[in-house]
Amino acid sequence: MLAETHRVFFGGELPQFLCNINMIPPCDPSILEQNPQFKRLYENLTTSLLHPDASTRAVSASPARIAVVEELKQCQSQNAKKRIKEHMLRQLAFASDSNLPTECHDNLAIITLYLETPSSAIELTTPKPEAEPKKPDEALSLLGPDIEAFYTNIPAFILPFSKALSSAIRDLRALSTANTDSATAPDTDAPATQHSNHNARARARDRRVRTSMAPVPPLSSQLQARIRVLRNTQLSQLPVARRKMAATAAEVVAVRARVLERTVVILERAKHGALARATKTKAEHLAVVAQGVEGKLEVTKLEIAATLYTPETLAALARYRQHLRQTKERLQHRQKMTVQELGAYGDMEVSDPVADIDADEGTYADIARRYGVLAREVEERTHQMANLNNPKPNPLPTPMFSRATSPSQQLMRSNSCWHILQHHLRLVDTAARLCNCCGLVVDFAAAQARLEESKLALI
């Protein structure tokens, strides 16, 4: 389509490389070098006998042939113009960025489809007799309003149509100069590295002005040079690149084969080899042996348990457990009774069954103090009893024994000694109980015997 655009807008005669198709396939230079006779035949065919489109070069100079060729060129040019117009109209009709109103889009789409549809598809396929007169085209009669609207909207189509053609021409020029952009690009950037930015921009602006004022080379010559370069690349560089690519592919395949071989070796050694299989089998054997040993241990454990825990042993253990439970209950009851008994004495303050004696009273120091007081009282009472049993002359008699000669006084003295003995016995009994509670070993038998003797003497 771009070639047709160039043929219409850049000269009346269509270039040969655009209107003809290359029918002679390229040949590898290495094949031509290896076959000299085929090389001569190929060069004779491509340079002397045939055109690239496989047409003959033997052009007759007769006026009739020249006239037919010119007429063919004109028909080709008209057909190319028609195809370019149809393609541009289709692009404007179905493009979203054509800046056309919606009604223009619809009208242009209808006209485009009508132009692209062949007339054989529009006409009726039923045969008609030759005598029947021809009727006007029904499609034209149906599309009459759309065609009139299209002619009315032609001024609105001119600007988008021109922009589309300009874009196609720019694409053609970009394709023709694609190989020269990389060579010319460094020249535009070189001054910027040597001078200031202002001077570089000024020179670039002057260069653009001179370029715009310079005559534009024909697009046909640029495209011919571009195709010539591409064909040379296809004939010379492409086969070399293919050979290099084939060699590289062969090297890659060889490396891949070595990698696969190495992988197989590693797998053979690590997983599927004899050593790996032997190690795996040994590990499985050890696992089975460990499971067997574990089972044997469980069986041995059960046998030992069956041997130790016989029904008689279990019954004895149950009885012993019941005995321990009963013993524990008895000890707890005894502890409770002892605590209650200690609480009844009033000498110790019991807080709870767990802590029997309070922290302030009932300690060893307090018990020793109270025991000392009781011991002193016992000694005093014993001394008093001894004095009562064995009176001694006293130059200063006490009031208790002075002038005690009457029977009533003797009876009062006996009663007082009796009460002193009773109190003394209670003190000795209390001291004995305290010593038993504290775990002290004190012999109160002699004191109790003396007190009993004194009591009998009074009686």
Coordinates of C-alpha atoms in Angstrom, one line a residue:
M1 CA 0.0 0.0 0.0
L2 CA 2.9 2.4 0.8
A3 CA 4.5 1.6 -2.6
E4 CA 1.2 2.4 -4.3
T5 CA 1.1 5.7 -2.4
H6 CA 4.6 6.6 -3.7
R7 CA 3.7 5.5 -7.2
V8 CA 0.8 7.9 -7.3
F9 CA 2.3 11.0 -5.6
F10 CA 6.0 10.8 -6.7
G11 CA 6.0 10.6 -10.4
G12 CA 3.8 9.2 -13.1
E13 CA 5.8 6.1 -13.9
L14 CA 5.7 3.4 -11.2
P15 CA 9.2 2.1 -10.3
Q16 CA 9.9 -1.5 -11.4
F17 CA 10.9 -2.7 -7.9
L18 CA 7.5 -1.6 -6.5
C19 CA 5.2 -2.9 -9.3
N20 CA 6.8 -6.3 -9.7
I21 CA 7.3 -9.1 -7.3
N22 CA 10.7 -10.7 -6.9
M23 CA 10.1 -14.2 -8.3
I24 CA 13.8 -15.3 -8.5
P25 CA 14.8 -16.7 -5.1
P26 CA 18.2 -15.6 -3.8
C27 CA 21.0 -18.2 -3.7
D28 CA 23.6 -18.8 -1.1
P29 CA 27.1 -17.4 -2.2
S30 CA 28.8 -20.6 -0.9
I31 CA 26.7 -22.7 -3.2
L32 CA 27.6 -20.5 -6.1
E33 CA 31.3 -20.7 -5.2
Q34 CA 31.2 -24.5 -5.0
N35 CA 29.3 -24.8 -8.4
P36 CA 30.9 -22.5 -11.0
Q37 CA 28.7 -23.7 -13.9
F38 CA 25.6 -23.1 -11.8
K39 CA 26.9 -19.7 -10.9
R40 CA 27.3 -18.7 -14.5
L41 CA 23.8 -19.9 -15.3
Y42 CA 22.4 -18.0 -12.3
E43 CA 24.1 -14.8 -13.2
N44 CA 23.0 -15.1 -16.9
L45 CA 19.4 -15.6 -15.9
T46 CA 19.3 -12.8 -13.3
T47 CA 21.3 -10.2 -15.3
S48 CA 20.7 -10.9 -19.0
L49 CA 17.6 -12.9 -19.6
L50 CA 15.1 -12.3 -16.8
H51 CA 13.9 -9.4 -14.6
P52 CA 13.5 -9.9 -10.8
D53 CA 9.8 -10.6 -11.4
A54 CA 10.8 -13.4 -13.8
S55 CA 9.7 -11.4 -16.9
T56 CA 11.9 -11.5 -20.0
R57 CA 14.4 -8.7 -20.7
A58 CA 14.0 -9.2 -24.5
V59 CA 11.8 -6.2 -25.1
S60 CA 10.8 -5.7 -28.6
A61 CA 11.1 -2.2 -30.0
S62 CA 7.9 -2.4 -32.0
P63 CA 5.5 0.5 -31.6
A64 CA 2.6 -1.8 -30.8
R65 CA 4.4 -3.4 -27.9
I66 CA 5.5 0.0 -26.6
A67 CA 1.9 1.2 -26.8
V68 CA 0.6 -1.9 -24.9
V69 CA 3.3 -1.4 -22.2
E70 CA 2.3 2.3 -21.7
E71 CA -1.4 1.4 -21.6
L72 CA -0.6 -1.3 -19.0
K73 CA 1.4 1.2 -16.9
Q74 CA -1.6 3.6 -17.0
C75 CA -4.0 0.9 -16.0
Q76 CA -1.7 -0.1 -13.1
S77 CA -1.4 3.5 -12.0
Q78 CA -5.2 4.0 -12.1
N79 CA -5.8 0.8 -10.2
A80 CA -3.2 1.8 -7.6
K81 CA -4.8 5.2 -7.1
K82 CA -8.2 3.5 -6.7
R83 CA -6.8 1.0 -4.2
I84 CA -5.1 3.9 -2.2
K85 CA -8.3 5.9 -2.1
E86 CA -10.3 2.9 -0.9
H87 CA -7.8 2.1 1.8
M88 CA -7.6 5.6 3.0
L89 CA -11.4 6.0 3.1
R90 CA -11.6 2.7 5.0
Q91 CA -8.9 3.9 7.5
L92 CA -10.8 7.2 8.0
A93 CA -14.2 5.4 8.4
F94 CA -13.0 2.9 11.1
A95 CA -10.3 4.9 12.8
S96 CA -11.3 6.4 16.2
D97 CA -8.8 9.3 15.9
S98 CA -9.9 10.7 12.5
N99 CA -11.8 13.6 14.1
L100 CA -14.9 13.0 12.0
P101 CA -18.5 13.4 13.1
T102 CA -20.5 10.2 13.9
E103 CA -22.8 10.6 10.9
C104 CA -19.7 11.0 8.6
H105 CA -18.2 7.8 10.0
D106 CA -21.4 5.9 9.2
N107 CA -21.8 7.3 5.8
L108 CA -18.1 6.8 5.0
A109 CA -18.2 3.2 6.2
I110 CA -21.2 2.4 3.9
I111 CA -19.5 3.9 0.9
T112 CA -16.2 2.1 1.7
L113 CA -18.0 -1.3 1.9
Y114 CA -19.8 -0.6 -1.3
L115 CA -16.5 0.3 -3.1
E116 CA -14.7 -2.8 -1.8
T117 CA -17.5 -5.2 -2.6
P118 CA -17.1 -6.7 -6.1
S119 CA -20.0 -6.1 -8.5
S120 CA -20.5 -9.8 -9.0
A121 CA -21.5 -10.1 -5.4
I122 CA -24.0 -7.3 -5.6
E123 CA -25.8 -8.4 -8.8
L124 CA -28.4 -11.0 -8.7
T125 CA -27.3 -14.5 -9.5
T126 CA -30.5 -15.6 -11.2
P127 CA -30.3 -15.8 -15.0
K128 CA -32.4 -13.3 -17.0
P129 CA -33.6 -13.6 -20.5
E130 CA -31.8 -11.6 -23.1
A131 CA -35.0 -9.9 -24.3
E132 CA -35.7 -8.4 -20.9
P133 CA -34.6 -4.8 -20.7
K134 CA -31.9 -3.9 -18.1
K135 CA -33.1 -2.3 -15.0
P136 CA -31.2 0.4 -13.1
D137 CA -28.8 -1.0 -10.4
E138 CA -30.9 -1.6 -7.2
A139 CA -27.8 -1.1 -5.0
L140 CA -27.3 2.4 -6.4
S141 CA -30.9 3.2 -6.0
L142 CA -30.8 2.1 -2.3
L143 CA -27.5 3.9 -1.6
G144 CA -28.6 7.1 -3.4
P145 CA -29.0 9.2 -0.2
D146 CA -25.8 7.9 1.2
I147 CA -23.9 8.7 -2.0
E148 CA -25.4 12.2 -2.1
A149 CA -24.4 12.7 1.6
F150 CA -20.9 11.5 0.7
Y151 CA -20.5 14.0 -2.0
T152 CA -21.8 16.7 0.3
N153 CA -19.2 15.7 3.0
I154 CA -16.2 15.6 0.7
P155 CA -14.8 19.0 2.0
A156 CA -14.8 17.5 5.5
F157 CA -12.8 14.5 4.3
I158 CA -10.0 16.5 2.6
L159 CA -8.0 17.4 5.7
P160 CA -8.0 13.9 7.3
F161 CA -7.4 12.3 3.9
S162 CA -4.3 14.5 3.4
K163 CA -3.0 13.8 6.9
A164 CA -3.3 10.0 6.3
L165 CA -1.4 10.3 3.0
S166 CA 1.4 12.4 4.6
S167 CA 1.7 9.8 7.4
A168 CA 2.1 7.1 4.8
I169 CA 4.8 9.1 3.0
R170 CA 6.7 9.7 6.3
D171 CA 6.6 5.9 7.0
L172 CA 8.0 5.3 3.5
R173 CA 10.8 7.7 4.1
A174 CA 11.6 6.3 7.5
L175 CA 11.8 2.8 6.0
S176 CA 14.1 4.1 3.2
T177 CA 16.5 5.9 5.6
A178 CA 16.4 3.3 8.4
N179 CA 20.1 2.3 7.8
T180 CA 21.4 5.8 7.7
D181 CA 20.0 7.1 11.0
S182 CA 22.5 5.4 13.2
A183 CA 25.4 6.8 11.1
T184 CA 24.1 10.4 11.1
A185 CA 23.0 10.5 14.7
P186 CA 26.5 11.0 16.3
D187 CA 27.2 14.0 14.0
T188 CA 24.3 16.0 15.5
D189 CA 25.5 15.3 19.0
A190 CA 29.2 16.0 18.5
P191 CA 29.0 19.8 18.7
A192 CA 27.1 19.7 21.9
T193 CA 30.1 18.0 23.6
Q194 CA 32.6 20.6 22.4
H195 CA 30.7 23.9 22.9
S196 CA 28.0 25.4 25.0
N197 CA 24.4 24.4 24.9
H198 CA 23.4 27.7 23.3
N199 CA 25.7 27.4 20.4
A200 CA 24.8 23.7 19.9
R201 CA 21.1 24.6 19.7
A202 CA 21.8 27.4 17.3
R203 CA 23.8 25.1 15.0
A204 CA 21.1 22.4 15.2
R205 CA 18.5 25.0 14.3
D206 CA 20.5 26.2 11.3
R207 CA 21.1 22.6 10.2
R208 CA 17.3 21.9 10.3
V209 CA 16.7 25.1 8.3
R210 CA 19.3 24.1 5.6
T211 CA 17.9 20.6 5.5
S212 CA 14.3 21.9 5.0
M213 CA 15.5 24.2 2.2
A214 CA 17.6 21.5 0.5
P215 CA 15.8 19.5 -2.3
V216 CA 14.3 16.3 -1.2
P217 CA 15.7 13.3 -3.0
P218 CA 13.2 11.1 -4.9
L219 CA 11.7 8.5 -2.7
S220 CA 12.0 5.9 -5.5
S221 CA 15.8 6.1 -5.5
Q222 CA 15.9 5.9 -1.7
L223 CA 13.8 2.8 -1.7
Q224 CA 15.8 1.3 -4.5
A225 CA 19.0 1.8 -2.5
R226 CA 17.3 0.4 0.6
I227 CA 16.1 -2.7 -1.2
R228 CA 19.6 -3.1 -2.8
V229 CA 21.2 -3.0 0.6
L230 CA 18.7 -5.5 2.0
R231 CA 19.1 -7.8 -0.9
N232 CA 22.9 -7.6 -0.5
T233 CA 22.4 -8.4 3.2
Q234 CA 20.2 -11.3 2.3
L235 CA 22.7 -12.7 -0.2
S236 CA 25.9 -12.2 1.7
Q237 CA 25.4 -11.6 5.4
L238 CA 22.3 -13.7 6.1
P239 CA 23.9 -17.0 4.9
V240 CA 26.9 -16.3 7.1
A241 CA 24.7 -15.5 10.0
R242 CA 22.8 -18.6 9.4
R243 CA 26.0 -20.7 9.3
K244 CA 27.1 -19.0 12.6
M245 CA 23.8 -19.6 14.2
A246 CA 23.9 -23.3 13.1
A247 CA 27.4 -23.6 14.5
T248 CA 26.3 -22.0 17.7
A249 CA 23.2 -24.2 17.9
A250 CA 25.4 -27.2 17.4
E251 CA 27.7 -26.1 20.2
V252 CA 24.6 -25.5 22.4
V253 CA 23.4 -29.0 21.6
A254 CA 26.8 -30.4 22.4
V255 CA 26.9 -28.6 25.7
R256 CA 23.4 -29.7 26.5
A257 CA 24.4 -33.3 25.7
R258 CA 27.4 -33.0 28.1
V259 CA 25.2 -31.5 30.7
L260 CA 22.7 -34.4 30.3
E261 CA 25.5 -36.9 30.5
R262 CA 26.9 -35.3 33.6
T263 CA 23.4 -35.2 35.1
V264 CA 22.9 -38.9 34.4
V265 CA 26.3 -39.7 36.0
I266 CA 25.4 -37.6 39.1
L267 CA 22.0 -39.3 39.3
E268 CA 23.7 -42.7 39.0
R269 CA 26.1 -41.9 41.7
A270 CA 23.8 -40.1 44.1
K271 CA 20.4 -41.8 43.6
H272 CA 20.3 -44.7 41.2
G273 CA 23.9 -46.1 41.4
A274 CA 25.1 -49.2 43.2
L275 CA 26.6 -47.2 46.1
A276 CA 23.4 -45.1 46.5
R277 CA 21.2 -48.2 46.4
A278 CA 23.5 -50.1 48.9
T279 CA 23.3 -47.1 51.3
K280 CA 19.6 -46.9 50.9
T281 CA 19.2 -50.6 51.5
K282 CA 21.4 -50.5 54.5
A283 CA 19.4 -47.7 56.0
E284 CA 16.2 -49.5 55.4
H285 CA 17.7 -52.6 57.0
L286 CA 18.8 -50.7 60.0
A287 CA 15.3 -49.1 60.2
V288 CA 13.7 -52.6 60.2
V289 CA 16.2 -53.8 62.8
A290 CA 15.4 -50.8 65.0
Q291 CA 11.7 -51.5 64.7
G292 CA 12.3 -55.2 65.6
V293 CA 14.4 -54.2 68.7
E294 CA 11.6 -51.7 69.7
G295 CA 9.1 -54.5 69.4
K296 CA 11.3 -56.9 71.5
L297 CA 11.6 -54.2 74.2
E298 CA 7.9 -53.7 74.3
V299 CA 7.4 -57.5 74.6
T300 CA 10.1 -57.7 77.4
K301 CA 8.4 -54.8 79.2
L302 CA 5.1 -56.5 79.1
E303 CA 6.7 -59.8 80.3
I304 CA 8.4 -58.0 83.2
A305 CA 5.2 -56.3 84.1
A306 CA 3.3 -59.6 83.9
T307 CA 5.9 -61.2 86.2
L308 CA 6.0 -58.4 88.7
Y309 CA 2.4 -57.4 88.9
T310 CA 0.7 -60.7 89.6
P311 CA -2.8 -60.8 91.0
E312 CA -1.4 -61.5 94.5
T313 CA 1.0 -58.5 94.2
L314 CA -1.7 -56.3 93.0
A315 CA -4.0 -57.3 95.8
A316 CA -1.2 -56.8 98.3
L317 CA -0.5 -53.3 96.9
A318 CA -4.1 -52.5 97.1
R319 CA -4.3 -53.6 100.7
Y320 CA -1.1 -51.6 101.5
R321 CA -2.6 -48.6 99.8
Q322 CA -5.7 -49.0 101.9
H323 CA -3.5 -49.3 105.0
L324 CA -1.6 -46.2 104.2
R325 CA -4.8 -44.3 103.6
Q326 CA -6.2 -45.4 107.0
T327 CA -2.9 -44.6 108.7
K328 CA -3.0 -41.2 107.2
E329 CA -6.5 -40.7 108.4
R330 CA -5.6 -41.8 111.9
L331 CA -2.6 -39.5 112.0
Q332 CA -4.7 -36.6 110.8
H333 CA -7.3 -37.4 113.5
R334 CA -4.6 -37.7 116.2
Q335 CA -3.1 -34.4 115.1
K336 CA -6.6 -32.8 115.3
M337 CA -7.2 -34.1 118.8
T338 CA -3.8 -33.0 120.0
V339 CA -4.3 -29.5 118.6
Q340 CA -7.7 -29.4 120.3
E341 CA -6.2 -30.6 123.6
L342 CA -3.5 -28.0 123.4
G343 CA -6.1 -25.4 122.8
A344 CA -8.0 -26.6 125.8
Y345 CA -5.0 -25.8 128.1
G346 CA -5.1 -22.2 127.2
D347 CA -1.3 -22.0 127.2
M348 CA -1.1 -21.9 123.5
E349 CA -3.2 -20.0 120.9
V350 CA -4.2 -22.4 118.1
S351 CA -4.8 -20.5 114.8
D352 CA -5.8 -23.4 112.5
P353 CA -5.3 -27.2 112.2
V354 CA -2.4 -26.7 109.9
A355 CA -0.5 -24.1 111.9
D356 CA -1.1 -25.6 115.4
I357 CA 0.8 -22.9 117.5
D358 CA 0.8 -19.2 116.9
A359 CA 4.0 -17.5 115.9
D360 CA 4.0 -15.3 119.0
E361 CA 3.3 -18.0 121.6
G362 CA 4.4 -21.7 121.9
T363 CA 7.9 -21.1 120.6
Y364 CA 10.9 -22.9 122.2
A365 CA 12.1 -19.7 124.0
D366 CA 8.6 -19.1 125.5
I367 CA 8.3 -22.7 126.6
A368 CA 11.7 -22.6 128.2
R369 CA 10.8 -19.4 130.0
R370 CA 7.6 -20.8 131.3
Y371 CA 9.3 -24.0 132.3
G372 CA 11.9 -22.0 134.3
V373 CA 9.1 -20.1 136.1
L374 CA 7.4 -23.4 136.9
A375 CA 10.7 -24.9 138.1
R376 CA 11.4 -21.9 140.4
E377 CA 7.9 -22.2 141.8
V378 CA 8.4 -25.9 142.3
E379 CA 11.6 -25.3 144.2
E380 CA 10.0 -22.6 146.3
R381 CA 7.1 -24.8 147.2
T382 CA 9.5 -27.7 147.9
H383 CA 11.5 -25.4 150.2
Q384 CA 8.4 -24.3 151.9
M385 CA 7.3 -27.9 152.5
A386 CA 10.6 -28.7 153.8
N387 CA 10.4 -25.8 156.3
L388 CA 7.0 -27.0 157.3
N389 CA 8.1 -30.5 158.0
N390 CA 11.3 -29.5 159.8
P391 CA 10.9 -26.2 161.6
K392 CA 14.0 -24.4 162.8
P393 CA 14.4 -21.8 165.5
N394 CA 14.4 -18.4 164.1
P395 CA 15.4 -15.4 166.1
L396 CA 12.8 -13.4 164.1
P397 CA 9.8 -15.7 163.7
T398 CA 7.5 -15.1 160.8
P399 CA 4.0 -14.2 161.3
M400 CA 2.9 -17.5 159.9
F401 CA 4.5 -19.6 162.7
S402 CA 4.7 -17.1 165.5
R403 CA 2.2 -17.6 168.3
A404 CA 0.7 -20.6 166.4
T405 CA 0.0 -22.7 169.4
S406 CA -3.8 -23.0 169.3
P407 CA -5.6 -25.9 167.4
S408 CA -7.4 -23.5 165.1
Q409 CA -4.2 -22.0 163.9
Q410 CA -2.7 -25.4 163.3
L411 CA -5.8 -26.4 161.2
M412 CA -5.5 -23.2 159.1
R413 CA -1.8 -23.9 158.6
S414 CA -2.6 -27.5 157.5
N415 CA -5.2 -26.3 155.1
S416 CA -2.9 -23.8 153.6
C417 CA -0.2 -26.5 153.1
W418 CA -2.7 -28.7 151.5
H419 CA -3.7 -26.1 149.0
I420 CA 0.0 -25.3 148.3
L421 CA 0.6 -29.0 147.7
Q422 CA -2.4 -29.3 145.3
H423 CA -1.2 -26.3 143.3
H424 CA 2.3 -27.6 143.2
L425 CA 1.1 -31.0 141.8
R426 CA -0.9 -29.2 139.1
L427 CA 2.2 -27.2 138.2
V428 CA 4.3 -30.3 138.0
D429 CA 1.7 -32.0 135.8
T430 CA 1.5 -29.0 133.5
A431 CA 5.3 -28.8 133.2
A432 CA 5.4 -32.5 132.3
R433 CA 2.7 -32.1 129.6
L434 CA 4.6 -29.1 128.2
C435 CA 7.9 -31.0 128.1
N436 CA 6.1 -34.0 126.4
C437 CA 4.7 -31.6 123.7
C438 CA 8.1 -30.0 123.1
G439 CA 9.9 -33.3 123.1
L440 CA 12.0 -32.4 126.2
V441 CA 13.1 -35.3 128.4
V442 CA 12.7 -34.1 132.1
D443 CA 12.2 -36.5 135.0
F444 CA 9.4 -35.2 137.3
A445 CA 9.0 -38.5 139.1
A446 CA 11.1 -37.5 142.1
A447 CA 9.3 -34.2 142.6
Q448 CA 5.9 -35.9 142.3
A449 CA 7.1 -38.6 144.9
R450 CA 8.2 -35.9 147.4
L451 CA 4.9 -34.0 146.9
E452 CA 3.0 -37.2 147.5
E453 CA 5.0 -37.9 150.7
S454 CA 4.3 -34.4 151.9
K455 CA 0.6 -34.9 151.1
L456 CA 0.5 -38.1 153.1
A457 CA 2.3 -36.5 156.0
L458 CA -0.3 -33.8 156.1
I459 CA -3.1 -36.3 156.0

